[in-house]
Amino acid sequence: MSSSFFTLPASQRKRKRTDTGATSSSRKRATTATEISVAKAGSSKKPRRDESISGSDSDEDEALKKNDTGEEEGEATSSESDHEGETGAERRLRLAERYLANIKGEVDEIGFNAEEIDKDLIAERLKEDVAETKGRLYRHIASDFDFKSTMKTHFRADTLSTTSIATCPPYAYTVSKDLYIIKWQLPETTLPPALQPKTKKSPPPRRRPIKLLTSRGNAHKANDPTYKHHTGHILTVAASSDGRFVATGGADKRLIIWSAVDLTPLRVFAQHRDAITGLAFRRGTNQLYSSSKDRTIKTWSLNELAYVETLFGHQDEVVDVAALAQERCLSVGARDRTVRLWKVVEETQLVFRGGGGEKKSRNHGKEGGPSFAEGSIDRVAMIDEEMFVTGADNGSLSLWTMHKKKPVFTLPLAHGLDPALKPEEAYAEQNPDPKVPSPPQPRWITALATVPYSDLIVSGSWDGWIRVWKVSADKRRIEAVGTVGRAQGSGSGSDVMMEDATGKEQQAGIDGGDGPLKEEQVVRGVINDISIFERGEKGKDGLCIVAAVGTEHRFGRWKRVQGKNGAAVFEIRKIIP
């Protein structure tokens, strides 16, 4: 049955609505001067609107047919005049209904028609949107991946120790101490051999990254201000998320911005007064933060290739910097044992003080075990906008929140202890004193990375393993998940092993076992940096971890480990329920 709304001419409908409103005396009293002016403006436009939509009966019949067949846009695309008298609350309600309708359409595409399942999916999507907007941890994915059975590929060039690595899928960028910057193409995600289709024509999938571009600096050009490359060790690299820029910093005090396409130098900045130790892009933007041994952090805008400002406050070398989506960054000051949160817009900073973790460590380690003071905070990574994790030279991982000046949890000896030096290694005499010169020392945390807004943390040192951790459900502890690529038959993937003072390997961060464990190292050398990203949408195709490996620490030669210079790629499968 046709409605009177479509049978009456548009002009009559408009006049009838106006007359009805005119008969109401209460609305006359409530009408303000602004509403009167809006009504006058609407009346001036009415003849043009009536003229454009008025017509014969055939026109109205045609409009009616279009409305019946769904070709007319209808109320969803109504003109602005329909919402002229709309209040702020009504407008918010209308936009919320439209947003829910859009999400309902996305849910319907998945194929579930059950009303309860649709409500659950919509509620989950809304929670994720709110959490990501507010910068909170909302993804618990650490238990969704199989870290034991991983595919590892080692790739290298003829360079010295690789000091840092950055990824912008499907590309990776490595830098080294002999002034090389190399662009690699990472392989696509591949199925394990057991799940690959057995066909004669298809070749085996490529696993080793391809070297695409190489650029090398020249140490002899140190006194040439026009030289657009590094003249000292390159210590850090970062890549923008849009794939346009690559930034490198080195011991030559230079920050160089490169074109990510062909590694052409775009700009060389020399504002820092000492070596540049860390670089971090603000998530989703081309705003860059750089840390330096000159105890400052500087901000840069790469869209304009310009310097912005300098942040002061640290009392020692700033050795690492991290950032997420908000306009703020975190930095660690080495031996001043502070972590500073810089709120760039407000021009303020929050200071978090370390150095007290050894008291908490006694409660979590083996009873009567050694305790090591925190001398330097070397690494920092942001979990979300309110939580972050740091690594120190006493081998401890510390979990922090923005609401406390001290860490809420400290995990000691995350990568175990180095064996004690032998007397012939410590003394130059032919017949040295047989007494052990020093007790075993902890392995530093040399690399640290997280998957943003999730509970997953990975760390590296020189013990031969990339160790995986997670934030507990109550966000008060760091719990061990396992190691990446643990060999078959070498124990449970959740057993994280370390050496105690007697040379026996113990479980670290769990209960402290007594059984020895012999296993082959997965990564031989010092893990100087780690980059991690998800394959597919929200990691549905797995994780990819890329580690920069060298025989020396990135800042010096005081620690040498047997191994190979280069990098390693780990492809981690997602557990299918």
Coordinates of C-alpha atoms in Angstrom, one line a residue:
M1 CA 0.0 0.0 0.0
S2 CA 1.5 3.3 -1.0
S3 CA 2.2 5.9 1.7
S4 CA 0.8 9.4 1.6
F5 CA 4.4 10.6 1.9
F6 CA 5.1 9.7 -1.7
T7 CA 1.6 10.6 -3.2
L8 CA 1.5 14.2 -2.1
P9 CA 3.7 16.8 -3.8
A10 CA 6.8 17.9 -2.1
S11 CA 5.6 21.5 -1.7
Q12 CA 2.5 20.4 0.2
R13 CA 4.5 18.2 2.5
K14 CA 6.8 21.1 3.3
R15 CA 3.9 23.5 4.0
K16 CA 2.0 21.0 6.1
R17 CA 5.0 20.4 8.3
T18 CA 5.5 24.2 8.7
D19 CA 1.8 24.8 9.5
T20 CA 1.8 22.0 12.1
G21 CA 4.7 23.6 13.8
A22 CA 3.0 27.0 13.6
T23 CA 0.0 25.8 15.6
S24 CA 2.1 24.9 18.5
S25 CA 2.3 27.9 20.8
S26 CA 5.0 26.3 23.0
R27 CA 7.4 26.0 20.0
K28 CA 6.9 29.7 19.2
R29 CA 8.0 30.6 22.7
A30 CA 11.0 28.3 22.4
T31 CA 12.1 29.6 19.1
T32 CA 15.4 31.6 19.3
A33 CA 16.8 34.2 17.0
T34 CA 19.2 31.6 15.5
E35 CA 16.4 29.2 14.6
I36 CA 14.5 32.0 13.0
S37 CA 17.5 32.9 10.8
V38 CA 17.9 29.3 9.9
A39 CA 14.2 29.0 8.9
K40 CA 14.5 32.1 6.8
A41 CA 17.5 30.7 5.0
G42 CA 15.6 27.5 4.4
S43 CA 12.6 29.4 3.0
S44 CA 14.7 31.2 0.6
K45 CA 16.0 27.9 -0.8
K46 CA 12.6 26.3 -0.9
P47 CA 11.4 27.6 -4.3
R48 CA 14.6 26.2 -5.9
R49 CA 14.2 22.9 -4.2
D50 CA 10.5 22.7 -5.1
E51 CA 11.3 23.6 -8.7
S52 CA 14.0 20.9 -8.9
I53 CA 11.9 18.1 -7.5
S54 CA 8.4 19.1 -8.5
G55 CA 7.0 17.5 -11.7
S56 CA 4.2 15.5 -13.2
D57 CA 2.6 12.4 -11.9
S58 CA 5.0 10.3 -14.0
D59 CA 8.0 11.8 -12.3
E60 CA 6.5 10.9 -8.9
D61 CA 5.7 7.4 -10.1
E62 CA 9.2 7.0 -11.4
A63 CA 10.6 8.1 -8.0
L64 CA 8.3 5.7 -6.3
K65 CA 9.6 2.8 -8.4
K66 CA 13.1 3.7 -7.7
N67 CA 12.4 3.7 -4.0
D68 CA 10.8 0.3 -4.2
T69 CA 13.7 -1.2 -6.1
G70 CA 16.4 0.3 -3.8
E71 CA 17.9 2.6 -6.4
E72 CA 17.0 5.7 -4.5
E73 CA 19.5 6.7 -1.8
G74 CA 16.8 7.4 0.8
E75 CA 17.3 8.6 4.3
A76 CA 20.9 7.4 4.5
T77 CA 21.9 10.1 2.0
S78 CA 19.4 12.8 2.8
S79 CA 20.3 16.4 2.3
E80 CA 21.7 18.6 5.0
S81 CA 18.3 20.3 5.4
D82 CA 16.9 17.2 7.1
H83 CA 19.4 17.6 9.9
E84 CA 19.3 21.4 10.3
G85 CA 17.4 21.4 13.6
E86 CA 19.4 18.4 15.0
T87 CA 21.0 18.8 18.4
G88 CA 24.5 17.6 19.4
A89 CA 23.1 14.5 21.2
E90 CA 20.9 13.6 18.2
R91 CA 23.9 13.9 15.9
R92 CA 26.1 11.7 18.0
L93 CA 23.3 9.1 18.2
R94 CA 22.9 9.1 14.4
L95 CA 26.7 8.7 13.8
A96 CA 26.9 5.9 16.4
E97 CA 24.0 4.1 14.6
R98 CA 25.8 4.5 11.3
Y99 CA 29.0 3.2 12.8
L100 CA 27.3 0.1 14.2
A101 CA 25.6 -0.5 10.8
N102 CA 29.1 -0.4 9.1
I103 CA 30.5 -2.9 11.6
K104 CA 27.4 -5.0 11.2
G105 CA 28.1 -5.1 7.5
E106 CA 31.7 -6.2 8.0
V107 CA 30.5 -8.9 10.4
D108 CA 28.0 -10.1 7.9
E109 CA 30.7 -10.6 5.2
I110 CA 32.4 -13.2 7.4
G111 CA 29.4 -15.5 7.0
F112 CA 27.9 -15.8 10.5
N113 CA 24.2 -15.1 10.7
A114 CA 23.6 -16.0 14.3
E115 CA 22.5 -13.0 16.2
E116 CA 24.5 -13.8 19.4
I117 CA 27.7 -14.4 17.4
D118 CA 27.2 -11.1 15.6
K119 CA 26.8 -9.2 18.9
D120 CA 30.0 -10.8 20.3
L121 CA 32.0 -9.9 17.2
I122 CA 30.7 -6.3 17.2
A123 CA 31.4 -5.9 20.9
E124 CA 35.0 -7.3 20.4
R125 CA 35.6 -4.9 17.5
L126 CA 34.3 -1.9 19.5
K127 CA 36.6 -2.8 22.5
E128 CA 39.6 -3.1 20.2
D129 CA 38.9 0.2 18.5
V130 CA 38.5 2.0 21.9
A131 CA 41.7 0.3 23.3
E132 CA 43.8 1.2 20.2
T133 CA 42.5 4.8 20.3
K134 CA 43.5 5.2 23.9
G135 CA 46.8 3.3 23.4
R136 CA 46.2 0.4 25.7
L137 CA 47.3 -3.2 25.6
Y138 CA 44.4 -5.2 24.2
R139 CA 45.9 -8.2 22.3
H140 CA 47.0 -11.3 24.2
I141 CA 48.9 -13.2 21.4
A142 CA 51.9 -14.7 23.1
S143 CA 50.3 -18.1 23.4
D144 CA 49.0 -18.1 19.8
F145 CA 52.3 -18.8 18.2
D146 CA 54.5 -21.9 18.0
F147 CA 58.0 -20.6 18.9
K148 CA 59.6 -24.0 19.1
S149 CA 59.1 -25.1 15.5
T150 CA 60.4 -22.1 13.5
M151 CA 62.1 -21.7 10.2
K152 CA 65.5 -20.0 10.6
T153 CA 67.6 -18.4 7.8
H154 CA 70.9 -16.7 8.3
F155 CA 71.9 -14.1 5.7
R156 CA 75.0 -12.0 5.6
A157 CA 77.3 -9.8 3.5
D158 CA 81.1 -9.5 3.8
T159 CA 80.9 -6.9 6.5
L160 CA 81.9 -6.4 10.1
S161 CA 79.5 -6.7 13.0
T162 CA 75.9 -5.8 12.1
T163 CA 74.9 -3.1 14.6
S164 CA 71.2 -2.6 13.9
I165 CA 68.3 -3.7 11.7
A166 CA 65.0 -2.1 10.6
T167 CA 62.1 -3.6 8.7
C168 CA 59.3 -2.2 6.5
P169 CA 57.8 -5.4 5.0
P170 CA 58.8 -6.9 2.6
Y171 CA 62.2 -5.1 3.0
A172 CA 64.8 -5.0 5.7
Y173 CA 67.7 -2.6 6.2
T174 CA 71.0 -3.5 8.0
V175 CA 73.9 -1.4 9.0
S176 CA 77.4 -2.4 10.1
K177 CA 80.6 -1.1 11.7
D178 CA 82.4 -0.9 8.3
L179 CA 80.0 1.8 7.1
Y180 CA 77.6 -0.4 5.0
I181 CA 73.9 0.1 4.7
I182 CA 72.2 -2.8 2.8
K183 CA 68.6 -3.2 1.6
W184 CA 67.3 -6.7 1.6
Q185 CA 64.1 -8.2 0.3
L186 CA 62.6 -10.7 2.8
P187 CA 60.9 -13.9 1.6
E188 CA 57.2 -14.2 1.6
T189 CA 55.6 -16.3 4.3
T190 CA 55.9 -20.0 3.5
L191 CA 54.2 -23.1 4.8
P192 CA 56.3 -25.7 6.7
P193 CA 57.5 -28.6 4.5
A194 CA 54.8 -30.9 6.0
L195 CA 52.0 -28.7 4.8
Q196 CA 53.4 -27.8 1.3
P197 CA 51.6 -29.3 -1.7
K198 CA 53.6 -32.0 -3.3
T199 CA 53.9 -31.1 -7.0
K200 CA 56.7 -31.8 -9.4
K201 CA 56.6 -28.5 -11.2
S202 CA 56.6 -26.0 -8.3
P203 CA 60.1 -25.2 -7.1
P204 CA 60.9 -25.1 -3.4
P205 CA 60.1 -21.7 -1.8
R206 CA 62.9 -19.2 -1.4
R207 CA 63.9 -18.7 2.2
R208 CA 67.0 -16.6 2.0
P209 CA 66.6 -12.8 1.7
I210 CA 67.8 -11.2 -1.5
K211 CA 70.3 -8.3 -1.3
L212 CA 68.9 -5.5 -3.4
L213 CA 71.1 -2.4 -2.8
T214 CA 74.3 -1.6 -1.0
S215 CA 75.9 1.7 -0.1
R216 CA 79.2 2.2 1.7
G217 CA 80.7 5.2 3.4
N218 CA 84.3 6.4 3.4
A219 CA 86.2 7.0 6.7
H220 CA 88.7 9.2 4.8
K221 CA 86.0 11.8 4.1
A222 CA 85.6 12.8 7.8
N223 CA 86.8 16.3 7.2
D224 CA 84.6 16.9 4.1
P225 CA 81.3 18.6 5.2
T226 CA 79.8 18.1 1.7
Y227 CA 80.2 14.3 1.8
K228 CA 76.7 12.7 2.0
H229 CA 77.5 9.5 3.7
H230 CA 78.9 8.1 7.0
T231 CA 82.5 8.4 8.0
G232 CA 82.3 6.4 11.2
H233 CA 80.6 3.3 12.5
I234 CA 76.9 3.2 11.7
L235 CA 75.2 2.4 15.0
T236 CA 71.4 2.5 14.3
V237 CA 68.9 2.5 11.5
A238 CA 65.1 3.1 11.3
A239 CA 62.6 2.8 8.5
S240 CA 59.3 4.8 8.2
S241 CA 56.1 2.8 8.0
D242 CA 55.0 4.3 4.7
G243 CA 58.2 3.0 3.0
R244 CA 59.5 6.5 2.0
F245 CA 62.4 7.1 4.3
V246 CA 65.3 5.3 6.0
A247 CA 67.3 7.1 8.7
T248 CA 70.8 6.1 9.9
G249 CA 72.9 7.4 12.7
G250 CA 76.5 6.7 13.6
A251 CA 79.6 7.5 15.6
D252 CA 80.5 10.3 13.2
K253 CA 77.6 12.4 14.7
R254 CA 75.7 12.3 11.5
L255 CA 72.1 11.6 11.0
I256 CA 71.4 10.8 7.3
I257 CA 68.0 10.5 5.7
W258 CA 67.8 8.1 2.7
S259 CA 65.3 7.4 0.1
A260 CA 64.0 3.9 0.8
V261 CA 63.5 3.1 -2.8
D262 CA 67.1 3.5 -4.1
L263 CA 69.1 4.4 -1.0
T264 CA 69.9 7.9 -2.3
P265 CA 70.9 10.3 0.5
L266 CA 68.3 13.1 0.8
R267 CA 69.7 15.1 3.7
V268 CA 72.6 15.0 6.2
F269 CA 72.0 16.5 9.6
A270 CA 74.9 17.4 11.9
Q271 CA 73.2 18.9 14.9
H272 CA 74.2 16.2 17.4
R273 CA 77.5 16.8 19.2
D274 CA 78.3 13.1 19.8
A275 CA 77.5 9.6 18.4
I276 CA 73.9 8.9 17.6
T277 CA 72.8 5.7 19.4
G278 CA 69.1 5.3 18.7
L279 CA 66.4 6.2 16.2
A280 CA 62.6 5.7 16.3
F281 CA 59.7 6.8 14.1
R282 CA 56.5 7.9 15.6
R283 CA 54.0 5.2 14.6
G284 CA 52.1 6.0 11.3
T285 CA 54.0 9.3 10.7
N286 CA 57.3 10.6 9.5
Q287 CA 58.2 12.3 12.8
L288 CA 61.6 11.0 13.9
Y289 CA 63.3 10.9 17.3
S290 CA 67.0 10.5 17.7
S291 CA 69.1 9.8 20.9
S292 CA 72.8 10.6 21.3
K293 CA 75.7 10.3 23.6
D294 CA 75.6 14.1 23.9
R295 CA 72.8 13.4 26.4
T296 CA 70.0 14.9 24.3
I297 CA 67.0 13.7 22.2
K298 CA 66.2 15.6 19.0
T299 CA 63.0 15.5 17.0
W300 CA 62.8 15.8 13.2
S301 CA 60.1 16.2 10.6
L302 CA 61.0 14.2 7.5
N303 CA 58.1 15.5 5.4
E304 CA 59.9 18.8 5.4
L305 CA 63.4 17.2 6.0
A306 CA 63.8 19.7 8.9
Y307 CA 65.0 19.8 12.5
V308 CA 62.3 20.6 15.1
E309 CA 63.6 20.8 18.6
T310 CA 66.0 19.3 21.3
L311 CA 65.0 17.7 24.6
F312 CA 67.4 18.0 27.5
G313 CA 67.4 16.2 30.9
H314 CA 69.5 13.1 31.0
Q315 CA 72.7 13.1 33.0
D316 CA 74.5 10.5 31.0
E317 CA 74.6 9.1 27.4
V318 CA 71.2 8.4 25.9
V319 CA 71.6 4.9 24.4
D320 CA 68.1 4.1 23.2
V321 CA 64.8 5.7 22.3
A322 CA 61.3 4.3 21.6
A323 CA 57.9 5.7 20.4
L324 CA 54.4 4.7 19.5
A325 CA 51.4 6.6 18.0
Q326 CA 51.1 9.5 20.5
E327 CA 53.4 12.5 20.2
R328 CA 55.8 11.4 23.0
C329 CA 58.9 9.2 23.3
L330 CA 60.8 7.2 25.8
S331 CA 64.6 7.3 26.3
V332 CA 67.0 5.6 28.6
G333 CA 70.1 7.3 30.0
A334 CA 72.6 4.4 30.6
R335 CA 74.4 5.0 33.9
D336 CA 72.1 7.8 35.1
R337 CA 69.7 4.8 35.5
T338 CA 66.6 6.8 34.5
V339 CA 63.9 6.3 31.9
R340 CA 62.3 9.6 30.7
L341 CA 59.0 10.0 29.0
W342 CA 59.0 13.1 26.9
K343 CA 55.6 14.7 26.2
V344 CA 56.5 16.8 23.2
V345 CA 53.3 18.9 22.9
E346 CA 53.1 19.7 26.6
E347 CA 56.9 20.3 26.8
T348 CA 57.1 18.2 29.9
Q349 CA 58.9 15.0 31.0
L350 CA 58.3 12.2 33.5
V351 CA 61.3 10.6 35.2
F352 CA 61.4 6.9 36.2
R353 CA 64.3 5.8 38.3
G354 CA 65.8 2.4 38.2
G355 CA 68.7 0.9 40.2
G356 CA 66.5 -0.7 42.8
G357 CA 65.7 -3.9 41.0
E358 CA 68.3 -6.1 42.9
K359 CA 66.2 -6.1 46.1
K360 CA 63.1 -7.4 44.2
S361 CA 65.3 -9.9 42.3
R362 CA 66.0 -12.0 45.5
N363 CA 62.3 -12.8 45.7
H364 CA 62.1 -14.2 42.2
G365 CA 65.4 -15.9 41.7
K366 CA 66.8 -19.0 43.4
E367 CA 67.2 -18.7 47.1
G368 CA 70.7 -17.9 48.1
G369 CA 71.6 -17.1 44.4
P370 CA 73.8 -14.2 43.4
S371 CA 72.4 -10.7 43.2
F372 CA 73.7 -8.0 40.8
A373 CA 73.2 -4.3 41.0
E374 CA 71.8 -2.5 38.0
G375 CA 74.5 -0.3 36.7
S376 CA 73.2 0.8 33.3
I377 CA 69.8 0.7 31.6
D378 CA 70.6 0.0 28.0
R379 CA 67.3 -0.9 26.2
V380 CA 63.7 0.2 26.2
A381 CA 60.6 -0.8 24.2
M382 CA 57.0 0.4 24.5
I383 CA 54.2 -2.2 25.1
D384 CA 51.5 0.4 24.8
E385 CA 51.1 4.1 25.7
E386 CA 51.1 3.4 29.4
M387 CA 53.4 0.4 29.8
F388 CA 57.0 -0.2 28.7
V389 CA 59.9 -2.7 29.4
T390 CA 63.6 -2.0 29.9
G391 CA 66.7 -4.1 29.8
A392 CA 69.8 -3.5 31.9
D393 CA 73.5 -4.6 32.1
N394 CA 72.7 -6.9 35.1
G395 CA 70.6 -9.0 32.8
S396 CA 67.3 -7.9 34.3
L397 CA 64.0 -7.1 32.5
S398 CA 61.8 -4.5 34.2
L399 CA 58.2 -3.8 33.6
W400 CA 57.0 -0.2 34.1
T401 CA 53.8 1.8 34.1
M402 CA 53.2 5.5 33.7
H403 CA 51.7 5.6 37.2
K404 CA 54.7 4.5 39.2
K405 CA 58.3 5.9 39.4
K406 CA 59.7 2.4 40.1
P407 CA 59.3 -0.8 38.1
V408 CA 56.3 -2.9 39.0
F409 CA 58.2 -6.1 38.3
T410 CA 61.8 -7.0 37.7
L411 CA 62.9 -10.3 36.3
P412 CA 66.6 -11.1 37.1
L413 CA 69.2 -12.8 34.9
A414 CA 66.9 -13.1 31.9
H415 CA 69.7 -14.5 29.8
G416 CA 71.7 -16.2 32.5
L417 CA 75.3 -15.8 33.5
D418 CA 78.6 -16.0 31.7
P419 CA 80.9 -18.7 33.0
A420 CA 83.7 -17.5 35.3
L421 CA 87.0 -16.6 33.7
K422 CA 89.7 -19.2 34.0
P423 CA 92.9 -18.2 35.8
E424 CA 95.0 -18.4 32.6
E425 CA 92.5 -16.1 30.9
A426 CA 92.6 -13.5 33.7
Y427 CA 96.3 -13.5 34.5
A428 CA 99.4 -13.1 32.4
E429 CA 101.7 -15.2 34.6
Q430 CA 102.9 -18.6 33.4
N431 CA 101.7 -20.2 36.7
P432 CA 98.7 -18.1 37.7
D433 CA 96.9 -18.4 41.0
P434 CA 94.4 -21.3 40.7
K435 CA 91.8 -19.3 42.6
V436 CA 89.0 -18.0 40.4
P437 CA 89.6 -14.3 39.8
S438 CA 85.9 -13.2 39.6
P439 CA 82.5 -14.7 39.9
P440 CA 80.3 -15.3 36.9
Q441 CA 78.8 -12.1 35.4
P442 CA 75.3 -11.7 34.0
R443 CA 74.7 -11.3 30.3
W444 CA 73.5 -7.9 29.3
I445 CA 70.2 -7.3 27.6
T446 CA 71.5 -6.1 24.2
A447 CA 68.3 -6.2 22.2
L448 CA 64.7 -5.7 23.1
A449 CA 61.5 -5.5 21.0
T450 CA 57.7 -5.8 21.4
V451 CA 54.6 -6.2 19.2
P452 CA 52.8 -2.9 19.9
Y453 CA 49.6 -3.1 22.0
S454 CA 50.1 -6.8 22.7
D455 CA 51.6 -8.8 25.5
L456 CA 54.5 -10.2 23.5
I457 CA 58.2 -9.3 24.3
V458 CA 61.4 -10.6 22.8
S459 CA 64.9 -10.1 24.1
G460 CA 68.4 -10.9 23.0
S461 CA 71.9 -11.2 24.4
W462 CA 75.0 -13.4 23.6
D463 CA 73.7 -16.7 25.1
G464 CA 72.7 -17.9 21.6
W465 CA 68.9 -17.6 22.0
I466 CA 66.2 -15.1 21.4
R467 CA 63.9 -15.4 24.4
V468 CA 60.2 -14.8 24.4
W469 CA 58.2 -13.3 27.3
K470 CA 54.7 -12.1 27.9
V471 CA 52.9 -9.7 30.2
S472 CA 50.7 -11.4 32.6
A473 CA 46.9 -11.0 32.5
D474 CA 46.9 -8.7 35.5
K475 CA 49.7 -6.6 33.9
R476 CA 51.9 -7.0 37.0
R477 CA 54.5 -9.5 35.9
I478 CA 56.7 -10.7 33.1
E479 CA 56.3 -14.4 32.4
A480 CA 58.5 -16.7 30.3
V481 CA 57.1 -18.2 27.1
G482 CA 60.1 -20.0 25.7
T483 CA 62.9 -19.5 23.2
V484 CA 62.7 -19.1 19.4
G485 CA 63.7 -22.2 17.6
R486 CA 64.5 -24.5 20.5
A487 CA 65.8 -27.8 19.0
Q488 CA 63.7 -30.9 19.3
G489 CA 64.3 -33.1 22.3
S490 CA 66.1 -30.3 24.2
G491 CA 63.4 -29.7 26.7
S492 CA 60.1 -27.9 26.9
G493 CA 59.7 -24.7 25.0
S494 CA 58.6 -23.0 28.2
D495 CA 61.8 -23.9 30.0
V496 CA 64.1 -20.9 29.8
M497 CA 67.6 -22.0 30.8
M498 CA 70.5 -20.1 32.3
E499 CA 73.8 -20.9 34.0
D500 CA 74.2 -20.4 37.7
A501 CA 77.3 -19.5 39.6
T502 CA 78.4 -23.2 39.6
G503 CA 78.3 -23.5 35.9
K504 CA 75.2 -25.6 35.8
E505 CA 72.3 -24.5 33.6
Q506 CA 69.2 -23.5 35.6
Q507 CA 65.7 -22.3 34.6
A508 CA 65.5 -18.5 34.6
G509 CA 62.5 -16.6 35.6
I510 CA 60.4 -19.7 36.5
D511 CA 61.3 -22.0 39.4
G512 CA 65.0 -22.7 39.1
G513 CA 65.6 -26.2 38.0
D514 CA 68.6 -28.4 38.9
G515 CA 69.0 -30.5 35.8
P516 CA 71.7 -29.7 33.3
L517 CA 70.8 -29.1 29.7
K518 CA 73.0 -29.4 26.6
E519 CA 71.7 -27.7 23.5
E520 CA 72.9 -26.1 20.3
Q521 CA 72.8 -22.4 20.0
V522 CA 70.4 -21.0 17.5
V523 CA 72.2 -17.6 17.1
R524 CA 76.0 -17.6 17.5
G525 CA 77.2 -14.1 18.4
V526 CA 75.9 -10.9 20.0
I527 CA 72.3 -10.0 19.1
N528 CA 72.7 -6.3 18.7
D529 CA 69.1 -5.5 17.5
I530 CA 65.7 -7.1 16.9
S531 CA 62.9 -6.2 14.6
I532 CA 59.5 -8.0 14.7
F533 CA 56.4 -7.7 12.6
E534 CA 53.2 -9.6 12.0
R535 CA 52.5 -11.5 8.8
G536 CA 49.0 -10.9 7.5
E537 CA 46.2 -9.0 9.2
K538 CA 46.9 -9.0 13.0
G539 CA 49.4 -11.9 12.6
K540 CA 47.0 -14.4 11.0
D541 CA 49.9 -15.7 8.9
G542 CA 52.4 -15.8 11.7
L543 CA 55.3 -13.6 13.0
C544 CA 58.6 -12.7 11.5
I545 CA 61.6 -11.9 13.8
V546 CA 64.8 -10.4 12.2
A547 CA 67.9 -10.2 14.4
A548 CA 71.1 -8.3 13.8
V549 CA 74.1 -10.5 14.9
G550 CA 77.7 -9.7 15.3
T551 CA 80.8 -11.0 17.0
E552 CA 81.1 -7.7 18.9
H553 CA 78.8 -5.4 20.8
R554 CA 77.6 -2.5 18.7
F555 CA 79.2 0.1 20.9
G556 CA 82.7 -1.4 21.3
R557 CA 85.1 -4.3 21.2
W558 CA 85.2 -5.1 24.9
K559 CA 83.0 -8.2 24.4
R560 CA 83.9 -10.6 21.6
V561 CA 81.8 -13.8 21.0
Q562 CA 82.5 -16.6 18.5
G563 CA 79.9 -16.4 15.8
K564 CA 79.1 -14.9 12.4
N565 CA 78.4 -11.3 11.4
G566 CA 75.1 -10.9 9.6
A567 CA 71.4 -11.3 10.4
A568 CA 68.9 -14.1 11.0
V569 CA 65.3 -14.4 10.0
F570 CA 62.8 -16.5 12.1
E571 CA 59.4 -17.4 10.6
I572 CA 57.0 -18.3 13.4
R573 CA 53.7 -20.1 12.7
K574 CA 50.4 -19.3 14.3
I575 CA 48.9 -22.2 16.2
I576 CA 45.7 -23.3 14.5
P577 CA 43.1 -24.1 17.2

